[in-house]
CSV table of C-alpha atoms in Angstrom, one decimal:
chain,number,residue,atom,x,y,z
A,28,UNK,CA,12.2,-13.7,27.4
A,29,UNK,CA,13.9,-13.0,24.2
A,30,UNK,CA,13.5,-14.4,20.6
A,31,UNK,CA,15.0,-13.5,17.3
A,32,UNK,CA,12.7,-11.9,14.5
A,33,UNK,CA,13.8,-12.4,10.8
A,34,UNK,CA,12.1,-13.1,7.6
A,35,UNK,CA,12.6,-13.1,3.8
A,36,UNK,CA,15.7,-15.2,3.8
A,37,UNK,CA,14.3,-16.1,0.1
A,38,UNK,CA,17.2,-19.0,-0.3
A,39,UNK,CA,17.6,-19.7,-3.9
A,40,UNK,CA,17.2,-16.1,-5.3
A,41,UNK,CA,19.0,-15.3,-8.5
A,42,UNK,CA,20.2,-11.8,-9.7
A,43,UNK,CA,20.0,-11.3,-13.5
A,44,UNK,CA,23.2,-9.2,-13.2
A,45,UNK,CA,25.3,-11.5,-11.5
A,46,UNK,CA,27.5,-13.8,-13.5
A,47,UNK,CA,27.5,-17.7,-12.5
A,48,UNK,CA,30.8,-17.1,-10.4
A,49,UNK,CA,29.3,-14.1,-8.3
A,50,UNK,CA,25.6,-15.8,-8.1
A,51,UNK,CA,27.4,-18.8,-6.4
A,52,UNK,CA,29.0,-16.4,-3.9
A,53,UNK,CA,25.6,-14.6,-3.3
A,54,UNK,CA,24.1,-17.9,-2.7
A,55,UNK,CA,26.5,-19.0,-0.3
A,56,UNK,CA,26.1,-15.5,1.6
A,57,UNK,CA,22.5,-16.1,2.1
A,58,UNK,CA,23.1,-19.7,3.3
A,59,UNK,CA,25.9,-18.6,5.5
A,60,UNK,CA,23.7,-15.6,7.3
A,61,UNK,CA,21.4,-18.4,8.5
A,62,UNK,CA,24.5,-19.6,10.7
A,63,UNK,CA,25.3,-15.9,11.8
A,64,UNK,CA,21.8,-15.1,13.1
A,65,UNK,CA,21.7,-18.6,14.8
A,66,UNK,CA,24.8,-17.8,16.9
A,67,UNK,CA,23.4,-14.2,17.4
A,68,UNK,CA,20.1,-15.7,18.9
A,69,UNK,CA,22.3,-18.1,21.2
A,70,UNK,CA,24.6,-15.5,22.4
A,71,UNK,CA,21.5,-13.0,22.9
A,72,UNK,CA,19.9,-15.8,25.2
A,73,UNK,CA,17.1,-16.1,22.7
A,74,UNK,CA,14.4,-18.9,23.2
A,75,UNK,CA,13.4,-19.2,19.5
A,76,UNK,CA,13.6,-17.9,15.8
A,77,UNK,CA,10.9,-16.6,14.1
A,78,UNK,CA,11.0,-16.2,10.5
A,79,UNK,CA,8.1,-14.2,9.1
A,80,UNK,CA,7.8,-15.9,5.7
A,81,UNK,CA,9.6,-16.3,2.2
A,82,UNK,CA,12.1,-18.6,3.7
A,83,UNK,CA,12.6,-20.1,-0.2
A,84,UNK,CA,12.3,-17.8,-3.3
A,85,UNK,CA,10.2,-20.4,-4.7
A,86,UNK,CA,8.4,-23.7,-4.2
A,87,UNK,CA,10.8,-25.3,-6.6
A,88,UNK,CA,14.1,-25.0,-4.9
A,89,UNK,CA,16.4,-27.8,-5.2
A,90,UNK,CA,17.0,-30.5,-2.4
A,91,UNK,CA,20.4,-29.1,-2.4
A,92,UNK,CA,19.3,-25.5,-1.4
A,93,UNK,CA,16.9,-27.1,1.1
A,94,UNK,CA,19.5,-29.5,2.9
A,95,UNK,CA,22.1,-26.9,3.1
A,96,UNK,CA,19.6,-24.3,4.7
A,97,UNK,CA,18.3,-27.0,7.1
A,98,UNK,CA,21.7,-28.1,8.1
A,99,UNK,CA,22.6,-24.5,9.2
A,100,UNK,CA,19.7,-24.8,11.5
A,101,UNK,CA,19.7,-28.5,12.9
A,102,UNK,CA,22.5,-27.7,15.5
A,103,UNK,CA,20.6,-24.8,17.3
A,104,UNK,CA,19.7,-25.4,20.9
A,105,UNK,CA,16.3,-23.3,20.1
A,106,UNK,CA,13.2,-23.8,17.8
A,107,UNK,CA,13.0,-22.2,14.4
A,108,UNK,CA,9.5,-21.4,13.3
A,109,UNK,CA,9.1,-20.9,9.5
A,110,UNK,CA,5.9,-19.1,8.0
A,111,UNK,CA,5.1,-19.8,4.4
A,112,UNK,CA,4.8,-16.6,2.5
A,113,UNK,CA,4.1,-15.8,-0.9
A,114,UNK,CA,7.3,-16.7,-2.3
A,115,UNK,CA,6.7,-20.4,-0.9
A,116,UNK,CA,2.8,-20.7,-0.2
A,117,UNK,CA,1.3,-23.7,1.4
A,118,UNK,CA,-0.3,-24.8,-1.9
A,119,UNK,CA,-0.8,-27.8,-3.7
A,120,UNK,CA,3.1,-27.7,-5.0
A,121,UNK,CA,4.3,-26.6,-1.8
A,122,UNK,CA,8.2,-27.3,-0.8
A,123,UNK,CA,7.0,-27.9,2.6
A,124,UNK,CA,5.2,-31.0,1.7
A,125,UNK,CA,8.1,-31.7,-0.9
A,126,UNK,CA,10.5,-34.8,-0.1
A,127,UNK,CA,13.2,-32.5,-0.4
A,128,UNK,CA,12.0,-30.5,3.0
A,129,UNK,CA,10.5,-33.5,4.6
A,130,UNK,CA,13.9,-35.7,4.4
A,131,UNK,CA,15.6,-32.7,5.6
A,132,UNK,CA,14.4,-30.6,8.1
A,133,UNK,CA,15.7,-31.2,11.6
A,134,UNK,CA,13.6,-31.7,14.6
A,135,UNK,CA,14.2,-28.2,16.2
A,136,UNK,CA,12.4,-26.6,12.9
A,137,UNK,CA,8.7,-26.0,13.1
A,138,UNK,CA,6.6,-25.0,10.0
A,139,UNK,CA,3.5,-22.8,10.9
A,140,UNK,CA,1.2,-24.5,8.7
A,141,UNK,CA,-2.1,-23.4,10.3
A,142,UNK,CA,-3.5,-20.7,12.7
A,143,UNK,CA,-3.3,-22.8,16.1
A,144,UNK,CA,-1.0,-21.2,18.7
A,145,UNK,CA,2.1,-23.6,19.3
A,146,UNK,CA,3.8,-23.6,22.8
A,147,UNK,CA,7.4,-23.0,22.6
A,148,UNK,CA,7.8,-23.3,26.2
A,149,UNK,CA,5.2,-23.0,29.1
A,150,UNK,CA,4.3,-19.4,29.0
A,151,UNK,CA,5.4,-18.7,25.5
A,152,UNK,CA,3.1,-19.4,22.4
A,153,UNK,CA,3.8,-18.6,18.6
A,154,UNK,CA,0.7,-18.3,16.2
A,155,UNK,CA,1.2,-17.8,12.5
A,156,UNK,CA,-0.8,-16.6,9.5
A,157,UNK,CA,0.6,-18.7,6.6
A,158,UNK,CA,-0.2,-18.3,3.0
A,159,UNK,CA,-1.9,-20.9,1.1
A,160,UNK,CA,-1.7,-19.3,-2.4
A,161,UNK,CA,0.0,-16.3,-4.0
A,162,UNK,CA,-3.2,-14.4,-4.2
A,163,UNK,CA,-4.8,-14.5,-0.9
A,164,UNK,CA,-8.5,-13.0,-0.9
A,165,UNK,CA,-8.3,-11.4,2.4
A,166,UNK,CA,-6.1,-9.8,5.3
A,167,UNK,CA,-4.4,-13.4,6.5
A,168,UNK,CA,-3.1,-11.6,9.6
A,169,UNK,CA,-6.2,-9.7,10.4
A,170,UNK,CA,-8.3,-13.1,10.0
A,171,UNK,CA,-6.1,-15.0,12.3
A,172,UNK,CA,-6.1,-12.1,14.9
A,173,UNK,CA,-9.8,-11.8,14.7
A,174,UNK,CA,-10.5,-15.4,15.3
A,175,UNK,CA,-8.0,-15.8,18.4
A,176,UNK,CA,-9.3,-15.5,22.0
A,177,UNK,CA,-7.0,-13.3,24.1
A,178,UNK,CA,-3.7,-15.2,25.2
A,179,UNK,CA,-4.2,-16.9,28.6
A,180,UNK,CA,-3.0,-15.1,31.7
A,181,UNK,CA,0.9,-15.4,32.2
A,182,UNK,CA,1.2,-16.3,28.4
A,183,UNK,CA,3.2,-14.3,26.0
A,184,UNK,CA,2.1,-14.7,22.5
A,185,UNK,CA,3.7,-13.7,19.3
A,186,UNK,CA,1.9,-13.5,16.1
A,187,UNK,CA,3.9,-14.0,12.8
A,188,UNK,CA,2.6,-12.6,9.5
A,189,UNK,CA,3.8,-11.7,6.2
A,190,UNK,CA,2.6,-9.0,3.7
A,191,UNK,CA,2.1,-5.3,3.1
A,192,UNK,CA,0.5,-3.1,6.1
A,193,UNK,CA,-1.8,-0.4,4.7
A,194,UNK,CA,0.1,2.2,7.2
A,195,UNK,CA,3.3,1.6,5.4
A,196,UNK,CA,2.2,0.4,1.9
A,197,UNK,CA,-1.2,1.8,1.1
A,198,UNK,CA,-0.7,1.3,-2.6
A,199,UNK,CA,-0.4,-2.4,-2.6
A,200,UNK,CA,-3.1,-5.1,-3.1
A,201,UNK,CA,-5.9,-3.9,-1.5
A,202,UNK,CA,-7.5,-7.3,-1.0
A,203,UNK,CA,-4.5,-9.0,1.1
A,204,UNK,CA,-3.4,-5.7,2.8
A,205,UNK,CA,-2.9,-5.9,6.3
A,206,UNK,CA,-5.2,-3.3,8.2
A,207,UNK,CA,-2.9,-1.9,11.2
A,208,UNK,CA,-6.2,-0.7,12.9
A,209,UNK,CA,-7.5,-4.4,13.3
A,210,UNK,CA,-3.7,-5.4,14.3
A,211,UNK,CA,-3.8,-2.5,16.9
A,212,UNK,CA,-7.2,-3.7,18.3
A,213,UNK,CA,-6.2,-7.3,18.6
A,214,UNK,CA,-2.9,-5.9,20.5
A,215,UNK,CA,-5.1,-4.2,23.0
A,216,UNK,CA,-7.3,-7.2,23.5
A,217,UNK,CA,-4.4,-9.3,24.5
A,218,UNK,CA,-4.6,-11.6,21.8
A,219,UNK,CA,-0.9,-11.1,20.9
A,220,UNK,CA,1.8,-9.1,22.6
A,221,UNK,CA,4.1,-8.7,19.5
A,222,UNK,CA,3.5,-9.2,15.8
A,223,UNK,CA,6.6,-10.4,13.8
A,224,UNK,CA,6.3,-9.1,10.1
A,225,UNK,CA,8.0,-10.4,6.9
A,226,UNK,CA,7.5,-9.1,3.2
A,227,UNK,CA,9.3,-5.5,3.5
A,228,UNK,CA,13.1,-6.1,3.1
A,229,UNK,CA,13.8,-3.0,5.0
A,230,UNK,CA,13.9,-3.1,8.9
A,231,UNK,CA,10.5,-1.0,9.9
A,232,UNK,CA,8.8,-0.1,12.9
A,233,UNK,CA,5.2,-0.1,12.3
A,234,UNK,CA,4.2,0.4,15.9
A,235,UNK,CA,6.3,-0.5,19.1
A,236,UNK,CA,4.7,-3.8,18.8
A,237,UNK,CA,4.5,-4.5,15.2
A,238,UNK,CA,7.9,-4.7,13.3
A,239,UNK,CA,9.3,-5.8,9.9
A,240,UNK,CA,12.7,-7.4,10.5
A,241,UNK,CA,13.7,-7.0,7.0
A,242,UNK,CA,15.9,-9.4,5.1
A,243,UNK,CA,19.1,-10.4,6.5
A,244,UNK,CA,20.9,-10.1,3.1
A,245,UNK,CA,19.8,-7.4,1.0
A,246,UNK,CA,18.3,-8.1,-2.3
A,247,UNK,CA,17.5,-5.0,-4.4
A,248,UNK,CA,18.8,-1.1,-4.6
A,249,UNK,CA,15.6,0.1,-3.6
A,250,UNK,CA,15.7,-1.2,0.1
A,251,UNK,CA,16.7,1.4,2.7
A,252,UNK,CA,17.7,-0.6,5.6
A,253,UNK,CA,18.2,-4.4,4.8
A,254,UNK,CA,20.7,-6.7,6.3
A,255,UNK,CA,19.3,-6.8,9.8
A,256,UNK,CA,17.5,-9.2,12.2
A,257,UNK,CA,15.7,-8.1,15.5
A,258,UNK,CA,16.2,-9.6,19.1
A,259,UNK,CA,12.9,-8.7,20.9
A,260,UNK,CA,12.8,-8.8,24.6
A,261,UNK,CA,9.4,-9.0,26.4
A,262,UNK,CA,8.9,-8.5,30.1
A,263,UNK,CA,6.6,-11.3,31.2
A,264,UNK,CA,6.2,-9.6,34.5
A,265,UNK,CA,4.6,-6.7,33.1
A,266,UNK,CA,3.0,-7.5,29.5
A,267,UNK,CA,1.7,-3.8,29.4
A,268,UNK,CA,5.4,-2.6,28.6
A,269,UNK,CA,6.3,-2.2,25.2
A,270,UNK,CA,8.8,-4.6,24.0
A,271,UNK,CA,12.6,-4.0,23.8
A,272,UNK,CA,13.5,-4.4,20.1
A,273,UNK,CA,17.2,-4.4,19.1
A,274,UNK,CA,18.6,-4.3,15.5
A,275,UNK,CA,21.6,-6.3,14.6
A,276,UNK,CA,23.2,-5.9,11.3
A,277,UNK,CA,24.4,-9.6,10.0
A,278,UNK,CA,24.7,-8.6,6.1
A,279,UNK,CA,27.9,-9.1,4.0
A,280,UNK,CA,26.8,-7.7,0.9
A,281,UNK,CA,25.7,-4.4,-0.1
A,282,UNK,CA,23.5,-2.7,-2.9
A,283,UNK,CA,24.9,0.9,-3.6
A,284,UNK,CA,23.4,3.5,-5.9
A,285,UNK,CA,25.4,5.7,-7.1
A,286,UNK,CA,24.4,9.3,-8.6
A,287,UNK,CA,27.0,11.7,-10.4
A,288,UNK,CA,27.4,14.3,-13.1
A,289,UNK,CA,30.3,13.5,-15.7
A,290,UNK,CA,31.1,16.7,-17.7
A,291,UNK,CA,34.7,16.3,-18.0
A,292,UNK,CA,38.0,14.3,-17.0
A,293,UNK,CA,37.8,15.8,-13.5
A,294,UNK,CA,34.5,14.4,-13.0
A,295,UNK,CA,35.7,11.0,-14.0
A,296,UNK,CA,38.6,10.9,-11.6
A,297,UNK,CA,36.0,11.9,-8.6
A,298,UNK,CA,33.7,8.7,-9.6
A,299,UNK,CA,36.9,6.6,-9.9
A,300,UNK,CA,37.8,8.1,-6.2
A,301,UNK,CA,34.2,7.4,-4.9
A,302,UNK,CA,34.2,3.9,-6.0
A,303,UNK,CA,37.7,3.1,-4.9
A,304,UNK,CA,36.4,4.1,-1.3
A,305,UNK,CA,33.6,1.6,-1.3
A,306,UNK,CA,34.6,-1.3,0.8
A,307,UNK,CA,34.0,-4.9,0.3
A,308,UNK,CA,33.8,-4.7,-3.5
A,309,UNK,CA,33.8,-8.2,-4.1
A,310,UNK,CA,30.4,-8.1,-2.2
A,311,UNK,CA,29.0,-5.0,-3.4
A,312,UNK,CA,26.7,-4.5,-6.5
A,313,UNK,CA,26.7,-0.9,-7.7
A,314,UNK,CA,24.3,1.1,-9.8
A,315,UNK,CA,25.5,3.8,-11.8
A,316,UNK,CA,22.9,6.7,-12.6
A,317,UNK,CA,25.2,9.1,-14.7
A,318,UNK,CA,24.1,12.3,-16.4
A,319,UNK,CA,26.6,14.7,-18.3
A,320,UNK,CA,28.4,15.0,-21.5
A,321,UNK,CA,32.0,13.7,-22.2
A,322,UNK,CA,34.2,14.1,-24.8
A,323,UNK,CA,35.3,10.9,-26.6
A,324,UNK,CA,38.8,10.9,-24.8
A,325,UNK,CA,37.1,11.4,-21.3
A,326,UNK,CA,34.6,8.8,-22.4
A,327,UNK,CA,37.4,6.6,-23.3
A,328,UNK,CA,38.7,7.1,-19.6
A,329,UNK,CA,35.6,6.3,-18.1
A,330,UNK,CA,35.3,3.1,-20.2
A,331,UNK,CA,38.7,2.0,-18.7
A,332,UNK,CA,37.3,2.9,-15.2
A,333,UNK,CA,34.2,0.8,-15.9
A,334,UNK,CA,36.1,-2.1,-17.0
A,335,UNK,CA,38.4,-2.1,-14.2
A,336,UNK,CA,35.4,-1.7,-11.8
A,337,UNK,CA,33.5,-4.7,-13.2
A,338,UNK,CA,36.5,-6.8,-12.4
A,339,UNK,CA,36.6,-5.5,-8.8
A,340,UNK,CA,32.7,-5.4,-7.9
A,341,UNK,CA,30.5,-8.1,-7.7
A,342,UNK,CA,28.5,-6.4,-10.5
A,343,UNK,CA,28.3,-2.8,-12.1
A,344,UNK,CA,25.0,-1.9,-13.6
A,345,UNK,CA,23.4,1.1,-15.3
A,346,UNK,CA,20.2,3.0,-14.0
A,347,UNK,CA,17.8,3.3,-16.8
A,348,UNK,CA,17.6,6.6,-15.7
A,349,UNK,CA,21.1,7.4,-16.9
A,350,UNK,CA,21.7,10.1,-19.6
A,351,UNK,CA,25.1,10.3,-20.6
A,352,UNK,CA,26.3,11.7,-23.8
A,353,UNK,CA,29.4,11.8,-25.8
A,354,UNK,CA,30.1,15.0,-27.9
A,355,UNK,CA,33.7,15.1,-29.4
A,356,UNK,CA,35.4,18.5,-28.7
A,357,UNK,CA,38.3,20.4,-30.5
A,358,UNK,CA,40.6,18.3,-28.8
A,359,UNK,CA,39.3,15.1,-30.2
A,360,UNK,CA,39.4,16.4,-33.8
A,361,UNK,CA,42.8,18.1,-33.6
A,362,UNK,CA,44.9,15.0,-34.4
A,363,UNK,CA,42.6,13.7,-37.1
A,364,UNK,CA,44.3,15.9,-39.9
A,365,UNK,CA,40.9,16.0,-41.9
A,366,UNK,CA,40.7,18.5,-44.9
A,367,UNK,CA,38.4,18.9,-47.8
A,368,UNK,CA,35.0,17.2,-48.1
A,369,UNK,CA,35.8,15.3,-45.1
A,370,UNK,CA,36.5,18.2,-42.6
A,371,UNK,CA,33.6,20.0,-44.2
A,372,UNK,CA,31.5,16.9,-43.5
A,373,UNK,CA,32.7,17.0,-39.8
A,374,UNK,CA,31.9,20.9,-39.5
A,375,UNK,CA,28.4,20.0,-40.8
A,376,UNK,CA,27.9,17.2,-38.2
A,377,UNK,CA,29.2,19.6,-35.2
A,378,UNK,CA,26.8,22.2,-36.4
A,379,UNK,CA,23.9,19.6,-36.2
A,380,UNK,CA,25.1,18.3,-32.9
A,381,UNK,CA,24.7,21.7,-31.1
A,382,UNK,CA,21.4,22.7,-33.0
A,383,UNK,CA,18.0,22.9,-31.7
A,384,UNK,CA,16.6,19.5,-33.3
A,385,UNK,CA,17.4,17.0,-30.5
A,386,UNK,CA,16.9,13.9,-32.4
A,387,UNK,CA,19.3,15.2,-35.1
A,388,UNK,CA,21.8,16.5,-32.5
A,389,UNK,CA,21.8,13.0,-30.8
A,390,UNK,CA,22.5,11.3,-34.0
A,391,UNK,CA,25.0,14.0,-35.2
A,392,UNK,CA,26.8,13.4,-31.8
A,393,UNK,CA,27.0,9.6,-32.2
A,394,UNK,CA,28.4,9.9,-35.5
A,395,UNK,CA,31.2,12.3,-34.6
A,396,UNK,CA,31.9,9.9,-31.5
A,397,UNK,CA,32.1,7.1,-34.0
A,398,UNK,CA,34.5,8.9,-36.4
A,399,UNK,CA,37.0,9.9,-33.5
A,400,UNK,CA,36.8,6.5,-32.2
A,401,UNK,CA,37.5,4.5,-35.2
A,402,UNK,CA,40.5,7.1,-36.1
A,403,UNK,CA,42.2,5.6,-32.9
A,404,UNK,CA,42.2,8.7,-31.1
A,405,UNK,CA,40.3,7.2,-28.0
A,406,UNK,CA,42.5,3.8,-28.0
């Protein structure tokens, strides 16, 4: 038997560096990927789709967001199980109890509201550990597995959870951290045969029976392997065999980090060629981590490249760790034709710019760059 494991759709997510047009495209991609994974589930012969939490970005998403998402799911010839996560917990303000959701969700969509096993069909059960607040006071998945009896003979049971696992993210909230030792013990006792996790946006194998699917569309630069869903196959005739987990890439967007030293015109050209080689520019968000020292003329060439890149890519953002300095060189000053006091002032600034006082050097470099730029030399 097969099912599709996915998580962290976070429908309604906004990214501050996207303009309104690109944000609309980003939203559309996050909805469209639901149809993609649905088609994949059908073509792969899956019996269900299991979503490991964070279906919505918040509990306040609009009726439009909810309805459009449910429209993507309603035609599927299989059940879709949705687990409330930390972004959309099953609390007093829950989207799951709102009129927006209750009017929109189709019959094949099931919300895992409690810790009771739900039958997909005879011989196949799903059980979830829903979040009821943004700050749980215990290991929710651990609590679920502790309370469960072993699955009946001949029944495949899949547990769906959400949160950080101590074996992967030990620095996370220690109160709600999922303890892998307890999960392993529950699996060995036959309480479940696979654990479908959400929260980590990168596809990650914790153990052969415990996986994070990752987000089907990427959401941040720190993610190492986003944009996937998992097709999981379990041998019903021999439940002692580990499941076969196959990763399928479904994403259409990319987050790309580019780190490069810029110390002259050749480096600016190299950056231009690197950016030009990136595919799907209109669906790629680029973060630039730049270090080095450029003359004013070379900085002008970089600024031109930056402007054209912003027109091509979904967004271009700067890393907070970028350290790119502008330091005018002899070529920048050659055409200024300065003399007298002005020439001596420039000489004094240039001496400061190469001196040992870092703060004074930075301010002097900024002043020289401004002078050259205002002269029209860099236009």
